[in-house]
Coordinates of C-alpha atoms in Angstrom, one line a residue:
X1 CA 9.7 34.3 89.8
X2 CA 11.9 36.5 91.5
X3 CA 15.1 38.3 90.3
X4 CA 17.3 36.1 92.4
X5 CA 15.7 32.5 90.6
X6 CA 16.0 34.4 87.4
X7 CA 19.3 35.2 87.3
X8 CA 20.3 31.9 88.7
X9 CA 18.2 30.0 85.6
X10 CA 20.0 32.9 83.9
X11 CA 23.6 31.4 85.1
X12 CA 22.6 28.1 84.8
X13 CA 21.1 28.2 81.5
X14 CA 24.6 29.9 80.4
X15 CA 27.0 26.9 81.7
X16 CA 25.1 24.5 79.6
X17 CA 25.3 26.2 76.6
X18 CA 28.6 27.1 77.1
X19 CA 29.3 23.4 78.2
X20 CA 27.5 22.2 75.1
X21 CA 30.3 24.2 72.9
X22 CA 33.0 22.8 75.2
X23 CA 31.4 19.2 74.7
X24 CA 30.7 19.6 71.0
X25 CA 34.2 20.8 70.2
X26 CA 35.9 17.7 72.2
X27 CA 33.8 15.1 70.6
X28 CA 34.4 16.8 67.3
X29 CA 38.1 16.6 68.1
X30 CA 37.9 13.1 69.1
X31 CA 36.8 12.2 66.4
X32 CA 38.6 13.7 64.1
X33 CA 41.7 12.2 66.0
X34 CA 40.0 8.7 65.3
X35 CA 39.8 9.2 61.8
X36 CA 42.9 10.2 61.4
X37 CA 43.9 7.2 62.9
X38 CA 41.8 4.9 61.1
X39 CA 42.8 6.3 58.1
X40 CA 46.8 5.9 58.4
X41 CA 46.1 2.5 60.1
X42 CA 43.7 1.5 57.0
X43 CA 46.5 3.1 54.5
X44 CA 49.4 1.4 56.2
X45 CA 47.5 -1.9 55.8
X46 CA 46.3 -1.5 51.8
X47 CA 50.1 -0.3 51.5
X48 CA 51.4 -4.0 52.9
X49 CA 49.0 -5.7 51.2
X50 CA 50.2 -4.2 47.8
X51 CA 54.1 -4.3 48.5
X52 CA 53.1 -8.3 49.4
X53 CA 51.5 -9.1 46.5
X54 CA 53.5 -7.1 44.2
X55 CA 56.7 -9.5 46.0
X56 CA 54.3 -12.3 45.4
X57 CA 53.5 -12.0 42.0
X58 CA 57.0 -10.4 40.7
X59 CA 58.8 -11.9 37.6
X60 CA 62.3 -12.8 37.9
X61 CA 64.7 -11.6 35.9
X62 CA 68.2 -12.8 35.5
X63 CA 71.1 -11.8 32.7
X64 CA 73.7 -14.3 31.8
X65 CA 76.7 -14.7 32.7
X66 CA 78.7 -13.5 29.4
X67 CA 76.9 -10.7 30.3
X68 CA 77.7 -9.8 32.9
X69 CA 81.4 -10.2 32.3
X70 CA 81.2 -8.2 29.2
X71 CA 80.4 -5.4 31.8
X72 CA 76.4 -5.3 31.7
X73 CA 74.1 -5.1 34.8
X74 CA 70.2 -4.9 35.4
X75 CA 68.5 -1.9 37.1
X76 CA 64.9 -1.8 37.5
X77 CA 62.7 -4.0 34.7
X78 CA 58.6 -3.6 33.9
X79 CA 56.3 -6.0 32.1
X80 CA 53.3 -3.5 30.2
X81 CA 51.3 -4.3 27.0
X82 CA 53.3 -3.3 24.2
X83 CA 52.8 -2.2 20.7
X84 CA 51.5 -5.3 19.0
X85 CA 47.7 -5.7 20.3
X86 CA 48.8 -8.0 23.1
X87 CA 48.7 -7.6 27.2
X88 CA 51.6 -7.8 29.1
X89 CA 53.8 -8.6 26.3
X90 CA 56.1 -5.7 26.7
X91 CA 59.8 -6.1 28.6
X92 CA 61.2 -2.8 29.1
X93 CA 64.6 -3.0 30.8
X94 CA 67.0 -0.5 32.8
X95 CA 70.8 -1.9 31.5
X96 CA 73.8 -0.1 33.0
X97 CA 77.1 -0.8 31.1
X98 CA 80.8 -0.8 33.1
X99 CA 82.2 -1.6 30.0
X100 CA 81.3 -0.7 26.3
X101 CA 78.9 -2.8 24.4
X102 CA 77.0 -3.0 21.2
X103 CA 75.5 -6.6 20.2
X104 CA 71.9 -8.2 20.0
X105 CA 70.1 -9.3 23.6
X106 CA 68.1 -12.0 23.6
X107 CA 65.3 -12.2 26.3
X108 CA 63.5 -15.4 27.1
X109 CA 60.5 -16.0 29.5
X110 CA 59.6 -18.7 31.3
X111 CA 56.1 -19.5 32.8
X112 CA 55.8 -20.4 36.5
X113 CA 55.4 -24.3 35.3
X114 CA 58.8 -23.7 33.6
X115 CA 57.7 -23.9 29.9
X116 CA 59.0 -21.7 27.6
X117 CA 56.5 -19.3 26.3
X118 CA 58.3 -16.4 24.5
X119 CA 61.5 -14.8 22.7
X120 CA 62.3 -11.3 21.6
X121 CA 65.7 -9.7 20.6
X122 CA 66.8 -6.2 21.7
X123 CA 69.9 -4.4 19.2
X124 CA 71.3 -2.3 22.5
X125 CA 74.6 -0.2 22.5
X126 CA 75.8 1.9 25.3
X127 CA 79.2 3.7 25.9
X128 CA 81.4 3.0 29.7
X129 CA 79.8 4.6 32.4
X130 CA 76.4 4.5 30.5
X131 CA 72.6 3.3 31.2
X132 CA 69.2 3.4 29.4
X133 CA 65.7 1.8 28.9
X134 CA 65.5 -0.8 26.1
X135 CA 62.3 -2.7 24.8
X136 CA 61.7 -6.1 24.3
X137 CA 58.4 -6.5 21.8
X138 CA 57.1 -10.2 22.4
X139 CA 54.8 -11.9 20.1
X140 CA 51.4 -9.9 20.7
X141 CA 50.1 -13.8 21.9
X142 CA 52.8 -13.9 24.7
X143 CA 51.4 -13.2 27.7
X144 CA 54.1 -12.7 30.9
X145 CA 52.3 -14.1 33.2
X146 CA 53.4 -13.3 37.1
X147 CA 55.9 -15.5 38.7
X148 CA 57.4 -15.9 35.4
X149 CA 61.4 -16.2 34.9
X150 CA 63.1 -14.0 32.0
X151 CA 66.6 -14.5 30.9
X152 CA 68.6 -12.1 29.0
X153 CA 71.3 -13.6 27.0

């Protein structure tokens, strides 16, 4: 082999290894890009999923009308098992009061069928301009089942 062949396998033998880098770090990059994509794609998708079913399955929740003229409003509510051994038996419920007020509430739940399958009383008391969480403890064989209507009187 002369000098001349050697130094061109030399040259040659040096673009492929440097095109192999070249190549190896765009198809890395490529795919990395795709699985970034993928992943926000598959995240977006579990994430509107969830918001649809928790929309689907959501209680309604709805305080009376004496209520709410004696200056009480709902914020946010949550159904968990409580402290008597049952599931989902639990109402814990964000009240805002415009006006004073101190007096028993009365929740009520409602099934999706529209029978009646619970009661609990709440003592709540809360100054003009306050809020707070206050606990509804249901029978530990009430079960709030989703799509179910509760009614605070």
């Amino acid at each position: 082999m002369t000098t001349k062949q050697a130094t061109s396998l030399l040259m040659l033998f040096a673009l492929v290894v440097m095109s192999c880098g070249r190549v190896k770090k765009k198809t890395k990059d490529t795919i990395n890009k795709g699985g970034e994509t993928i992943g926000k794609t598959a995240s977006e998708f579990i994430e509107g999923v969830t918001e649809g079913v928790e929309q689907t399955l959501q209680c309604k929740l709805t305080l009376s009308q004496e209520l709410q003229e004696k200056g009480l409003k709902t914020g946010k509510f949550t159904i968990q098992s409580g402290p008597t051994e049952g599931n989902n038996n639990q109402l814990t419920l964000y009240l805002i009061f415009d006006k004073a007020f101190k007096g028993t509430l009365k929740a009520k739940v409602v099934d999706k069928n529209g029978l009646e399958i619970g009661r609990s009383k709440s003592e709540v008391e809360g100054a003009a301009g306050d809020s707070g969480y206050f606990d509804f403890d249901f029978d530990k064989r009430t079960y709030i089942e989703v799509k179910s209507v509760i009614t605070i009187e």
